[in-house]
Short mmCIF file of C-alpha atoms in Angstrom, two decimals:
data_model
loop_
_atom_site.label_atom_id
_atom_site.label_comp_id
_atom_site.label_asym_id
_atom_site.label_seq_id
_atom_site.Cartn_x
_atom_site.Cartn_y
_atom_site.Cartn_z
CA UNK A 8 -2.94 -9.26 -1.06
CA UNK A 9 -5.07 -6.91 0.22
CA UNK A 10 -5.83 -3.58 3.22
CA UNK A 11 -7.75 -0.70 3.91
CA UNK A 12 -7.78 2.72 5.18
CA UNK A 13 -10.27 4.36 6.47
CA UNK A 14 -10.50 8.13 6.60
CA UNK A 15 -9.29 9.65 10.23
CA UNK A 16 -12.02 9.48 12.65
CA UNK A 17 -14.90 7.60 10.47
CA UNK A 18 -16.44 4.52 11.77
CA UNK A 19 -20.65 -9.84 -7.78
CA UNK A 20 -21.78 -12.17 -5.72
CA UNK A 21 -19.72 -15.42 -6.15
CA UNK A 22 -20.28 -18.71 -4.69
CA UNK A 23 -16.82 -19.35 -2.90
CA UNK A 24 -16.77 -22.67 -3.33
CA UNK A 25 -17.47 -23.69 -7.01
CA UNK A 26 -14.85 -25.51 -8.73
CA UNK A 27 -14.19 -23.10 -11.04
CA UNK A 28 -12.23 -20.69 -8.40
CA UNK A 29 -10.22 -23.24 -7.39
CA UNK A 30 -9.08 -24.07 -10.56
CA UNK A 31 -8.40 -20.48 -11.61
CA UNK A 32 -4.94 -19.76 -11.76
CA UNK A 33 -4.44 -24.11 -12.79
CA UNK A 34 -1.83 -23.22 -16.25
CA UNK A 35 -0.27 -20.24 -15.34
CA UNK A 36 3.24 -21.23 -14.92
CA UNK A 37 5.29 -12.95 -4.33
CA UNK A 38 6.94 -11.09 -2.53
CA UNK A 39 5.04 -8.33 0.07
CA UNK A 40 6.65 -5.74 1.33
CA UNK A 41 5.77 -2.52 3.42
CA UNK A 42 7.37 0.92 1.71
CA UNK A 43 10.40 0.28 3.42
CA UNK A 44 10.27 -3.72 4.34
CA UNK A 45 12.59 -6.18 3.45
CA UNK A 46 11.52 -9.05 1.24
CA UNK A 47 9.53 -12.03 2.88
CA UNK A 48 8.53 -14.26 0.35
CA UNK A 49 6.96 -16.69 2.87
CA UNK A 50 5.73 -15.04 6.11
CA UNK A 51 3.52 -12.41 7.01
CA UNK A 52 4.37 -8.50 6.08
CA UNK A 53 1.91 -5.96 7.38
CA UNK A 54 2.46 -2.15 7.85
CA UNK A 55 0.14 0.59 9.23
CA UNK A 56 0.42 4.45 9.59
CA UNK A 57 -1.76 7.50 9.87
CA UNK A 58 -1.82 11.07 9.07
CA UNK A 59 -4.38 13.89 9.77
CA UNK A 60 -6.40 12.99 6.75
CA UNK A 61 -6.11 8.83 7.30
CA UNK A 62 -5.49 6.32 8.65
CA UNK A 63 -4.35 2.34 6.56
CA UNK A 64 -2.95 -1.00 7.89
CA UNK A 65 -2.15 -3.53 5.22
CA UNK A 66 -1.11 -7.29 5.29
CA UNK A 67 0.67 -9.94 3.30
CA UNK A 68 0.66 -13.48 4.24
CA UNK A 69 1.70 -16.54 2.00
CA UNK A 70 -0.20 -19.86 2.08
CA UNK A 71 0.61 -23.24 2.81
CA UNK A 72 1.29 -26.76 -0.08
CA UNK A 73 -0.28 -29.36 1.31
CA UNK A 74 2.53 -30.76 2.88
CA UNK A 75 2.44 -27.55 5.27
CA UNK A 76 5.42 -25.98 3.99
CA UNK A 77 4.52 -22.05 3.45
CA UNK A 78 4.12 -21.18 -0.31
CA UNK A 79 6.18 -18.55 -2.04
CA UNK A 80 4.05 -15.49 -1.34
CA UNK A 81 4.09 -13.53 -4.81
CA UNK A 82 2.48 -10.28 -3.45
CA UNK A 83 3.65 -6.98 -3.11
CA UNK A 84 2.18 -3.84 -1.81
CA UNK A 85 3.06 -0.14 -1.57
CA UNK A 86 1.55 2.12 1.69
CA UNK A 87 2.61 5.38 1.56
CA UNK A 88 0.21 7.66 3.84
CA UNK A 89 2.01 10.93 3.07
CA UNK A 90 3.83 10.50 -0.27
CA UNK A 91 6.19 13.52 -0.54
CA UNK A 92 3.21 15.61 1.40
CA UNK A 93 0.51 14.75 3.83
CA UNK A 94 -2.01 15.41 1.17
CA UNK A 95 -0.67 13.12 -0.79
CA UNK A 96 -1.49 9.18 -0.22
CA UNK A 97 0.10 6.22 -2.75
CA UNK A 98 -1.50 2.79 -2.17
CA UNK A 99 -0.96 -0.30 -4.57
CA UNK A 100 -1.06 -3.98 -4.50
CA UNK A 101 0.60 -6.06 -7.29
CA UNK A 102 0.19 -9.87 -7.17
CA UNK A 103 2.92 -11.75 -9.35
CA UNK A 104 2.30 -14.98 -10.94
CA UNK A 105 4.33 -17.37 -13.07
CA UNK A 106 7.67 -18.65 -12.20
CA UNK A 107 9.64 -15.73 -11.36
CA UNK A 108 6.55 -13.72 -10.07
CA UNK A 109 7.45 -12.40 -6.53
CA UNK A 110 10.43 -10.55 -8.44
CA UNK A 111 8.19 -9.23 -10.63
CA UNK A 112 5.63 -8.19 -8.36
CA UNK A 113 9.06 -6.67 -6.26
CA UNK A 114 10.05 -4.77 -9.03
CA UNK A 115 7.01 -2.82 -9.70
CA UNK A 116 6.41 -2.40 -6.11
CA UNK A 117 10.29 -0.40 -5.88
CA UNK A 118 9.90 1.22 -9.27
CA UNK A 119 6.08 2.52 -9.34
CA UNK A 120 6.69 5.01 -6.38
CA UNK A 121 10.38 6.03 -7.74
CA UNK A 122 8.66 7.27 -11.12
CA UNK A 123 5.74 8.52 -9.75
CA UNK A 124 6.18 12.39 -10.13
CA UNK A 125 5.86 13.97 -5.93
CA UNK A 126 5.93 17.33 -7.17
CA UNK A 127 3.29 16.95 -10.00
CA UNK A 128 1.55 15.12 -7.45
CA UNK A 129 1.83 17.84 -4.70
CA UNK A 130 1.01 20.81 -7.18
CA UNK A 131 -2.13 19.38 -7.89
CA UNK A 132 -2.96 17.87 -4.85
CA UNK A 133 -3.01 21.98 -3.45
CA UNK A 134 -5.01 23.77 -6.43
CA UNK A 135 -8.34 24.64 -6.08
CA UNK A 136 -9.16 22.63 -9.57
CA UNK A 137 -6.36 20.07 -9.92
CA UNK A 138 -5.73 18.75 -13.31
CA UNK A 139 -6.93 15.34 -12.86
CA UNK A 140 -5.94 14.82 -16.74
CA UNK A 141 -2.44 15.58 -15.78
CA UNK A 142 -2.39 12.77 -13.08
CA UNK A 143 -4.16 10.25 -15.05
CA UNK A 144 -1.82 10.76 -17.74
CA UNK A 145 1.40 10.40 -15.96
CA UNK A 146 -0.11 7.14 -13.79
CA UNK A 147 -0.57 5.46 -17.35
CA UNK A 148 3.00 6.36 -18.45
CA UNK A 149 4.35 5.38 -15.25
CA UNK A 150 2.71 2.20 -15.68
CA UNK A 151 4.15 1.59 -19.09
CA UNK A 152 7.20 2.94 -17.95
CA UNK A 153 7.66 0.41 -15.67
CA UNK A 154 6.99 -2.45 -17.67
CA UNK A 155 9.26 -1.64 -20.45
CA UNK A 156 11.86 -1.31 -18.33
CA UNK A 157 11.02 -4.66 -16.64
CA UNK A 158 11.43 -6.35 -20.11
CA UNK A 159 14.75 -4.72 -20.97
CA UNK A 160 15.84 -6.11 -17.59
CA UNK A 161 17.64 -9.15 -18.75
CA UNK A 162 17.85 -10.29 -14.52
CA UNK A 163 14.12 -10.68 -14.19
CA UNK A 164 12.49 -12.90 -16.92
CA UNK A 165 9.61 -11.70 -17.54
CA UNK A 166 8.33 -14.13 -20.76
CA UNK A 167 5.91 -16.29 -18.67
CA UNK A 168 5.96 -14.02 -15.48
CA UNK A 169 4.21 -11.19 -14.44
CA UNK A 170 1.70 -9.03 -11.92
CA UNK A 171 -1.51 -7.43 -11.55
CA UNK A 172 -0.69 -4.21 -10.72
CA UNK A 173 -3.93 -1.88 -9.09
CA UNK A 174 -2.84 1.80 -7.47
CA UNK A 175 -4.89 4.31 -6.17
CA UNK A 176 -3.49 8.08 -4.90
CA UNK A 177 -5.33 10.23 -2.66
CA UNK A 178 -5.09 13.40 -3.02
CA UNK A 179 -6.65 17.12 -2.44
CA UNK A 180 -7.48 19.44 0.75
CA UNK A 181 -10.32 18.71 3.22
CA UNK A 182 -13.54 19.32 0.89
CA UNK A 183 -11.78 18.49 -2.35
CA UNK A 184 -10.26 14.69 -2.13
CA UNK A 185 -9.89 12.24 -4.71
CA UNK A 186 -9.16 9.10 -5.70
CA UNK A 187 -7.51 8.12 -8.59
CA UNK A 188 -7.25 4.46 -9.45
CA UNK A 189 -5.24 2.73 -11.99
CA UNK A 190 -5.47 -0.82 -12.65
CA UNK A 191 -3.84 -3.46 -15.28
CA UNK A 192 -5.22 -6.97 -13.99
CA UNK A 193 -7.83 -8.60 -11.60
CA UNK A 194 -6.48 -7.45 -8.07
CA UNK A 195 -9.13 -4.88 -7.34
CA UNK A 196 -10.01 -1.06 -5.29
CA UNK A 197 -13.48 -0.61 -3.60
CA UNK A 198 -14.90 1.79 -1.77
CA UNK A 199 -17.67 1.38 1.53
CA UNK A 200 -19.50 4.33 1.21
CA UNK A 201 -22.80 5.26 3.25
CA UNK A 202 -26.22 5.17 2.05
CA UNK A 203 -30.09 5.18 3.40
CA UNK A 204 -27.68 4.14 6.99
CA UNK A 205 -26.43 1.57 5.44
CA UNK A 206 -22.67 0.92 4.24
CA UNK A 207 -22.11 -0.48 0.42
CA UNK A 208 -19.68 -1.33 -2.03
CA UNK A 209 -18.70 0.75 -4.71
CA UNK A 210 -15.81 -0.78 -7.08
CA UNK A 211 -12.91 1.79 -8.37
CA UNK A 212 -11.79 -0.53 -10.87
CA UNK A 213 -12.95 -3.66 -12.87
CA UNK A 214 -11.21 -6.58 -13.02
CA UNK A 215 -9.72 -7.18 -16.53
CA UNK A 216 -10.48 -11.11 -17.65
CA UNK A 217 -10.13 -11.98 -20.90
CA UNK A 218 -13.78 -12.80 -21.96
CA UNK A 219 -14.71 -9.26 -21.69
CA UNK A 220 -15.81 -8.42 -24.70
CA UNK A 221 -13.61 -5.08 -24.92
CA UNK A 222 -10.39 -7.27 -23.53
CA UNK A 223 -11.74 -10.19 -25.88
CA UNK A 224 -11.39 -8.28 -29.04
CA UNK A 225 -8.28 -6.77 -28.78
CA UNK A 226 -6.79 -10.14 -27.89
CA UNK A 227 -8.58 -11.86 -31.03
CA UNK A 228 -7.58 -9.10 -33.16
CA UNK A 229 -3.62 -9.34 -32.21
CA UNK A 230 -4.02 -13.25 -33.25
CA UNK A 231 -4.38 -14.69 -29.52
CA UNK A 232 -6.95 -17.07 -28.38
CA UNK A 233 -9.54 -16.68 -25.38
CA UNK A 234 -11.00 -19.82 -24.00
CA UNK A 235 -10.90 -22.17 -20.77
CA UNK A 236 -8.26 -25.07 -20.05
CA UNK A 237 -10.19 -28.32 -21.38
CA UNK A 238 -9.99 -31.63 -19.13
CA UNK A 239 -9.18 -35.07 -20.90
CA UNK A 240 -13.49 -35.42 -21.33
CA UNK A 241 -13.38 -32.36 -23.41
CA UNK A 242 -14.84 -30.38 -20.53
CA UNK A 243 -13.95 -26.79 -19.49
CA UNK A 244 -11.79 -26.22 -16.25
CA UNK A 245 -11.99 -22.85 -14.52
CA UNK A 246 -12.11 -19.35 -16.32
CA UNK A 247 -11.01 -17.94 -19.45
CA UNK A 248 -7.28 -17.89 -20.45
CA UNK A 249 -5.30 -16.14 -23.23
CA UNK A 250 -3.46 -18.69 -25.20
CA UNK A 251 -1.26 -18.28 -28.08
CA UNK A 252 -2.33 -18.96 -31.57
CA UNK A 253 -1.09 -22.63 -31.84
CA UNK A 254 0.38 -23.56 -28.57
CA UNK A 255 -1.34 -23.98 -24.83
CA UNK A 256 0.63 -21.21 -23.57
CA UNK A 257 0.85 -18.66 -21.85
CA UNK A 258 -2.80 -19.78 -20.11
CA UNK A 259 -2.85 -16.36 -18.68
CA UNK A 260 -6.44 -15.64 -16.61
CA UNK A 261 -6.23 -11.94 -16.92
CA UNK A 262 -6.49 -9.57 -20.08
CA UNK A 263 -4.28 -6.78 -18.83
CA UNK A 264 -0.91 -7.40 -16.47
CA UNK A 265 2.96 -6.06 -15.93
CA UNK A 266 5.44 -8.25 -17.73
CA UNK A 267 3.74 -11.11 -18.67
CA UNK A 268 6.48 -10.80 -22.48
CA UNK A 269 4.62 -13.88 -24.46
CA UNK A 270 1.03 -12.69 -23.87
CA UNK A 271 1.69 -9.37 -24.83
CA UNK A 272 2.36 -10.64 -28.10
CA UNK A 273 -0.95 -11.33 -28.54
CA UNK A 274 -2.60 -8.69 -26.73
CA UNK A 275 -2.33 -8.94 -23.19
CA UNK A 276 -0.66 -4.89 -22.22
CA UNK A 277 0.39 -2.89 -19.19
CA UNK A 278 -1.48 0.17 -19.88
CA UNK A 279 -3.85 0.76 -17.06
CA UNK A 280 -7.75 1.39 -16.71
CA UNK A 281 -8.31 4.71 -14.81
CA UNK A 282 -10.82 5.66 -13.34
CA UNK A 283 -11.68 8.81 -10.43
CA UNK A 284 -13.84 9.18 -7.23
CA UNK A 285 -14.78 12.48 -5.48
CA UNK A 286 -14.63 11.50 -1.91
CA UNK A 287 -17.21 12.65 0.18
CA UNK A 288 -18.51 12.54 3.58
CA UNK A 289 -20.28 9.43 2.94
CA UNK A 290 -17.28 7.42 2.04
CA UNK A 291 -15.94 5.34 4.98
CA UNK A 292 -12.88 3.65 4.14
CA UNK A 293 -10.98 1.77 1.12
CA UNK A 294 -9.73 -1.35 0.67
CA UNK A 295 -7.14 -2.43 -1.99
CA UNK A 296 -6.85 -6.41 -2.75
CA UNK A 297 -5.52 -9.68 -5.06
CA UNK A 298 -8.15 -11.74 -6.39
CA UNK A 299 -7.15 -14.25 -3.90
CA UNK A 300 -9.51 -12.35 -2.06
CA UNK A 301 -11.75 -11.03 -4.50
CA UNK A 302 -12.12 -14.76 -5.66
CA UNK A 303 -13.89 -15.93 -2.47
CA UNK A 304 -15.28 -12.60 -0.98
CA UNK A 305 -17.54 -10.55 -2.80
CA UNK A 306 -16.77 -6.83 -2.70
CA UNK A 307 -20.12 -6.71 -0.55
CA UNK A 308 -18.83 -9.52 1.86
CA UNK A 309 -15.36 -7.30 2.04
CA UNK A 310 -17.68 -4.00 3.49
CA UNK A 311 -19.64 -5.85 5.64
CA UNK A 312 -16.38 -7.23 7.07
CA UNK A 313 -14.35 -3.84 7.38
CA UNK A 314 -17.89 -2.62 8.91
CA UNK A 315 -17.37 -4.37 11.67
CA UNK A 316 -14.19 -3.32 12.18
CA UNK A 317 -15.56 -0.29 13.91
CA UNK A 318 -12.29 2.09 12.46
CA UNK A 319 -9.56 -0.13 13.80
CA UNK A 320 -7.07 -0.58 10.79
CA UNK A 321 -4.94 -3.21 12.90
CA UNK A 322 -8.18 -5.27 12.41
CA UNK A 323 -7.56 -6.12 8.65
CA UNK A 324 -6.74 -9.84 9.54
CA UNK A 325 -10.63 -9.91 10.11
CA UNK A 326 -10.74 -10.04 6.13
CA UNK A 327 -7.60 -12.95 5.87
CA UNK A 328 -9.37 -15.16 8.77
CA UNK A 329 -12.90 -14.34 6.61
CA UNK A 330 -11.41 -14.98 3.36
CA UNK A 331 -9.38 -18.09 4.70
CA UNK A 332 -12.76 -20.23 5.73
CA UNK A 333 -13.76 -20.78 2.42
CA UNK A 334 -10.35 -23.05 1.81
CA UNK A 335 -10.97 -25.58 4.40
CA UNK A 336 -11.63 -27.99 1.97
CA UNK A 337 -9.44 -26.54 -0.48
CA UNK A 338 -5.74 -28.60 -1.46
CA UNK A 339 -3.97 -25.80 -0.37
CA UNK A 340 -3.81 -22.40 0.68
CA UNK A 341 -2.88 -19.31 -1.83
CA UNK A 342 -1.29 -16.27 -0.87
CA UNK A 343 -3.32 -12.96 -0.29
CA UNK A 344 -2.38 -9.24 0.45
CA UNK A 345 -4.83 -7.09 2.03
CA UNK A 346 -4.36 -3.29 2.37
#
C-alpha cells in the first residue's frame, strides 16, 4: 500500500526479480480504506485532499490468484491532511498479513487516529519549540495501546495475524515543520529531497527484518529462532523468518508488527522505531508504502518515479503501473497501498 504528498506548490538497490522476493511472505499464514471509506477488501480505494500547507493522494488496490479472481487486499491506510487543525497532518499505512489480516490491518487503521491525542498534537504543532519528546512518546504508547487492545479483542484473532503499521504526522508553522515517523514492521516512509539539482531519497524509517542484528538478538534472547524456510534439498527459500523454538511457526518475515500474539512470545513487539525530520525547502514530497512496493522498487526508483510526476498527486498510479511490471512473470499479483 502506498502514496505521497507533496508540499503545496513544489514540483537499497534490489534486483526485482530474484527469487528470493517472490518467495518472501511463502509461510506466513487487507483491507484499504480512505479516513472515512468503507471497507473494500478487493478493489481499488484511493483518496486525495489538500490544505494550504499540502497536498496527498493515496491508493489501495488488491491483486489477482492466478485464476484472475482479485485477492483479498490486506491494506489499510489513514490520510488525514488537517487532523483536528490544518497544521496538523496524520498519514499511515498498515499492511495485514496472516489469515485474518485485513481486520487487523482495519482495526489499527480506526483505532490509531481515535487515540492519537488532537489537542497534544495541536499545542505543539503552534509553539515556537514543540516538545518533540512529548509526541514521540505518546505515538509509542498509542502504538502499544492499540495492540493490547487488539489482543484482548476476542472478535479479531490475532495469534497468527497481524500488520506492519508505519505513521508519520506533520506538524509545525511555515519555517518550523516536522515529521515524525513511527514504524513497527517493513512497510516504509521516504522522503525526495533536493540536492546539487538533483532529487534523492532519504528513508524516515528502516524496515525491521529479523536478521538485523539489534531485531536478531532480542528475538534469540526471548527463546525464538531467526532463519529462512528450507526447501526439501536443504536449501534456503526467501528471507529470514522468526520461528518458534521447536515448531515451524509463526514464519513471520518481519521483527517488529501489530498483533502478530505467537511471535510476540518470542520477541516479535508493537513498540515502534521513531525517528524525526526537519522539513526544509529542499524537501519535495513524501511517500508512505507496504513492502509490496518496497520489495520491487528501490526507494531511489520510488523518487525518480514521483519526479516525474511534476506535483500531480492524482498521478500516484504512476508508482502501482511501475511497481506492477516487475510481476509479469510472477504467479500472481500481491496487493499494494501507495500514499
Amino acid at each position: 500500500m502506498g502514496g505521497a504528498f507533496s508540499k503545496k506548490g513544489s514540483k537499497r538497490d534490489k534486483d526485482p526479480r530474484t527469487q528470493d522476493k517472490q518467495n518472501r511472505r511463502l509461510s506466513v499464514s487487507g483491507i484499504a480504506q480512505g479516513p472515512q471509506g468503507d471497507s473494500n477488501t478487493t478493489g481499488t480505494v484511493t483518496d486525495k485532499g489538500q490544505n494550504e500547507y499540502l497536498r496527498f493522494s493515496a491508493l489501495s488496490n488488491a491483486g489477482y490468484e492466478p485464476d484472475g479472481h482479485k485477492k483479498t487486499n490486506q491494506d489499510a491506510f489513514i490520510s488525514f491532511v488537517e487532523f483536528g487543525e490544518p497544521a496538523v497532518s496524520v498519514f499511515g499505512v498498515f499492511d495485514g498479513h496472516g489469515a485474518c489480516g485485513h481486520h487487523v490491518s482495519a482495526y489499527v487503521r480506526r483505532e490509531i487516529p481515535r487515540i492519537l491525542d488532537k489537542e497534544l498534537l495541536k499545542a505543539e504543532s503552534a509553539s515556537a519549540r514543540p516538545n518533540i519528546d512529548s509526541v514521540a512518546k505518546h505515538f509509542i504508547s498509542v502504538f502499544e495501546r492499540v495492540n493490547n487492545a487488539l489482543e484482548a479483542d476476542k472478535s479479531i484473532d490475532s495469534s497468527l495475524s497481524g500488520t506492519t503499521a508505519v505513521s508519520g504526522i506533520v506538524l509545525g508553522r511555515a519555517g518550523n515543520r516536522k515529521i515524525i515517523t513511527a514504524n513497527a514492521g517493513d512497510s516504509r516512509i521516504i522522503i525526495g529531497y533536493e540536492e546539487g539539482g538533483q532529487l534523492k531519497a532519504k528513508e524516515l524509517s528502516e524496515d525491521q527484518k529479523p536478521d538485523l542484528e539489534c531485531e536478531r538478538q532480542r528475538i534469540l534472547k526471548c527463546g525464538g529462532r531467526v532463519e529462512p524456510l528450507i526447501d526439501e534439498n536443504g536449501e534456503p527459500i526467501g528471507p529470514h523468518r522468526v520461528w518458534l523454538p521447536n515448531m515451524m511457526l509463526p514464519g513471520l518475515a518481519m521483527a517488529r508488527s501489530i498483533g502478530d500474539d505467537i511471535a510476540a512470545t518470542v520477541g516479535v513487539h508493537a513498540t515502534p522505531e521513531i525517528k524525526v525530520h526537519d522539513l526544509t525547502e529542499r524537501d519535495k514530497f513524501m511517500v508512505v508504502a507496504s513492502d509490496g512496493v518496497w520489495e520491487f522498487l528501490s526507494s531511489e526508483d520510488v523518487v525518480e518515479i514521483v519526479k516525474g510526476c511534476a506535483g500531480d498527486a492524482d498521478r500516484v498510479w504512476s508508482i502501482y503501473f511501475s511497481y506492477s511490471r516487475f510481476f509479469r512473470h510472477a504467479v500472481s499479483l500481491g496487493r499494494h497501498t501507495l500514499r
